[in-house]
Short mmCIF file of C-alpha atoms in Angstrom, two decimals:
data_model
loop_
_atom_site.label_atom_id
_atom_site.label_comp_id
_atom_site.label_asym_id
_atom_site.label_seq_id
_atom_site.Cartn_x
_atom_site.Cartn_y
_atom_site.Cartn_z
CA GLN B 115 85.13 126.46 83.70
CA VAL B 116 84.72 122.82 84.66
CA GLN B 117 81.15 121.66 85.07
CA LEU B 118 79.97 118.27 86.29
CA ILE B 119 76.29 117.42 86.00
CA GLU B 120 74.95 114.19 87.51
CA SER B 121 71.77 112.42 86.54
CA GLY B 122 70.10 109.05 87.01
CA GLY B 123 69.27 109.08 90.70
CA GLY B 124 65.89 108.06 92.04
CA LEU B 125 63.90 105.77 94.31
CA VAL B 126 64.48 102.03 94.02
CA GLN B 127 63.67 98.98 96.11
CA ALA B 128 66.39 97.01 97.84
CA GLY B 129 68.00 94.61 95.39
CA GLY B 130 67.33 96.91 92.46
CA SER B 131 69.70 98.76 90.16
CA LEU B 132 70.39 102.30 89.01
CA ARG B 133 72.92 103.84 86.66
CA LEU B 134 74.24 107.28 87.41
CA SER B 135 75.78 109.50 84.75
CA CYS B 136 78.02 112.53 85.04
CA ALA B 137 78.35 114.84 82.04
CA ALA B 138 81.59 116.81 82.14
CA SER B 139 82.49 119.99 80.28
CA GLY B 140 85.02 122.80 80.37
CA ARG B 141 88.22 120.86 79.72
CA THR B 142 89.52 117.71 78.04
CA PHE B 143 87.68 115.03 79.99
CA GLY B 144 89.92 112.20 78.89
CA PHE B 145 93.03 113.68 80.53
CA TYR B 146 91.75 113.31 84.09
CA ALA B 147 90.97 110.66 86.66
CA MET B 148 87.37 110.81 87.90
CA GLY B 149 85.46 109.61 90.91
CA TRP B 150 82.16 109.17 92.70
CA PHE B 151 81.45 110.10 96.31
CA ARG B 152 78.30 109.99 98.41
CA GLN B 153 76.90 111.65 101.50
CA ALA B 154 74.15 110.14 103.62
CA PRO B 155 72.07 112.28 106.01
CA GLY B 156 74.04 113.14 109.12
CA LYS B 157 77.25 111.61 107.77
CA GLU B 158 80.38 112.89 106.12
CA ARG B 159 80.94 112.61 102.41
CA GLU B 160 82.68 109.34 101.57
CA PHE B 161 84.55 107.83 98.66
CA VAL B 162 82.67 105.36 96.47
CA ALA B 163 84.74 104.69 93.35
CA ALA B 164 87.43 106.14 91.09
CA ILE B 165 88.74 105.46 87.60
CA THR B 166 91.94 106.34 85.77
CA TRP B 167 91.94 108.71 82.80
CA ASN B 168 91.85 105.84 80.30
CA GLY B 169 89.56 103.54 82.28
CA THR B 170 92.11 100.77 82.69
CA SER B 171 92.12 100.84 86.48
CA THR B 172 89.29 101.24 88.95
CA TYR B 173 89.09 101.56 92.73
CA TYR B 174 86.17 100.95 95.07
CA ALA B 175 85.17 101.42 98.67
CA ASP B 176 84.85 98.06 100.41
CA SER B 177 81.15 98.71 101.02
CA VAL B 178 80.35 98.72 97.28
CA LYS B 179 82.88 96.24 95.86
CA GLY B 180 81.21 93.60 93.75
CA ARG B 181 77.98 95.62 93.47
CA PHE B 182 79.00 98.92 91.84
CA THR B 183 80.94 99.47 88.61
CA ILE B 184 82.53 102.75 87.57
CA SER B 185 83.18 103.37 83.89
CA ARG B 186 83.71 106.23 81.46
CA ASP B 187 83.23 107.13 77.84
CA ASN B 188 85.84 109.72 76.91
CA ALA B 189 84.28 110.28 73.50
CA LYS B 190 81.07 111.36 75.24
CA ASN B 191 82.75 113.19 78.15
CA THR B 192 80.68 111.08 80.51
CA LEU B 193 81.34 109.15 83.70
CA TYR B 194 79.05 106.34 84.88
CA LEU B 195 78.28 104.44 88.05
CA GLN B 196 76.33 101.23 87.63
CA MET B 197 74.83 100.26 90.98
CA ASN B 198 73.42 96.75 91.40
CA ASN B 199 71.95 94.92 94.39
CA LEU B 200 71.27 98.21 96.10
CA LYS B 201 70.80 98.27 99.86
CA PRO B 202 69.02 100.79 102.11
CA GLU B 203 72.43 101.85 103.43
CA ASP B 204 73.33 103.04 99.92
CA THR B 205 70.79 105.85 100.32
CA ALA B 206 72.68 109.12 99.87
CA VAL B 207 73.36 112.04 97.59
CA TYR B 208 75.90 110.89 95.01
CA TYR B 209 78.49 113.32 93.69
CA CYS B 210 80.70 113.23 90.65
CA ALA B 211 84.23 114.45 91.42
CA ALA B 212 87.31 115.52 89.51
CA PRO B 213 90.82 116.63 90.40
CA GLY B 214 92.31 119.88 89.20
CA SER B 215 95.49 118.25 87.92
CA ARG B 216 95.75 115.65 85.19
CA TYR B 217 98.59 114.12 87.22
CA THR B 218 96.39 113.30 90.20
CA ALA B 219 96.14 109.55 90.54
CA ALA B 220 92.69 107.99 90.65
CA GLN B 221 93.66 105.99 93.71
CA SER B 222 94.35 109.20 95.62
CA MET B 223 90.61 109.90 95.66
CA SER B 224 90.19 107.05 98.15
CA GLN B 225 92.53 108.70 100.64
CA PRO B 226 91.29 110.57 103.76
CA ARG B 227 91.93 113.94 102.10
CA PRO B 228 91.10 113.28 98.46
CA ARG B 229 92.52 115.57 95.82
CA VAL B 230 89.21 116.72 94.44
CA ASP B 231 88.81 120.23 93.06
CA TYR B 232 85.49 119.98 91.26
CA TRP B 233 82.16 118.59 92.41
CA GLY B 234 78.83 118.11 90.73
CA GLN B 235 75.60 119.26 92.34
CA GLY B 236 74.71 115.72 93.38
CA THR B 237 71.89 113.32 92.62
CA GLN B 238 69.70 111.66 95.26
CA VAL B 239 69.58 107.88 95.48
CA THR B 240 67.00 106.41 97.84
CA VAL B 241 66.78 102.67 98.45
CA SER B 242 63.68 101.41 100.23
CA SER B 243 63.65 98.20 102.23
#
């Protein structure tokens, strides 16, 4: 059974940084693309970033480009999201996400109906102004 467990959220002032982690278990982590999504109060869940199985390609929402960096350590079965220059509008619950198929492209996670089969429980990020 695939499990995704996020950590690293918290309260930070605008302009600050946080690093989220997602510990994965239940299958061979390094075979699959991975992604991050977020959901702000009263809004739909939205794509943040995705990474290919080997980390060679990454994809970002326009709203976070240049500020957030997605990365992974396949030896540690862990996905990361480094968030710099945080803004109040980044306040949301952040979710780690994974497809069910190893053939699902990372870029597909940015599409309107992303191919995500597994979600973490989420971690709250709050950015104060």
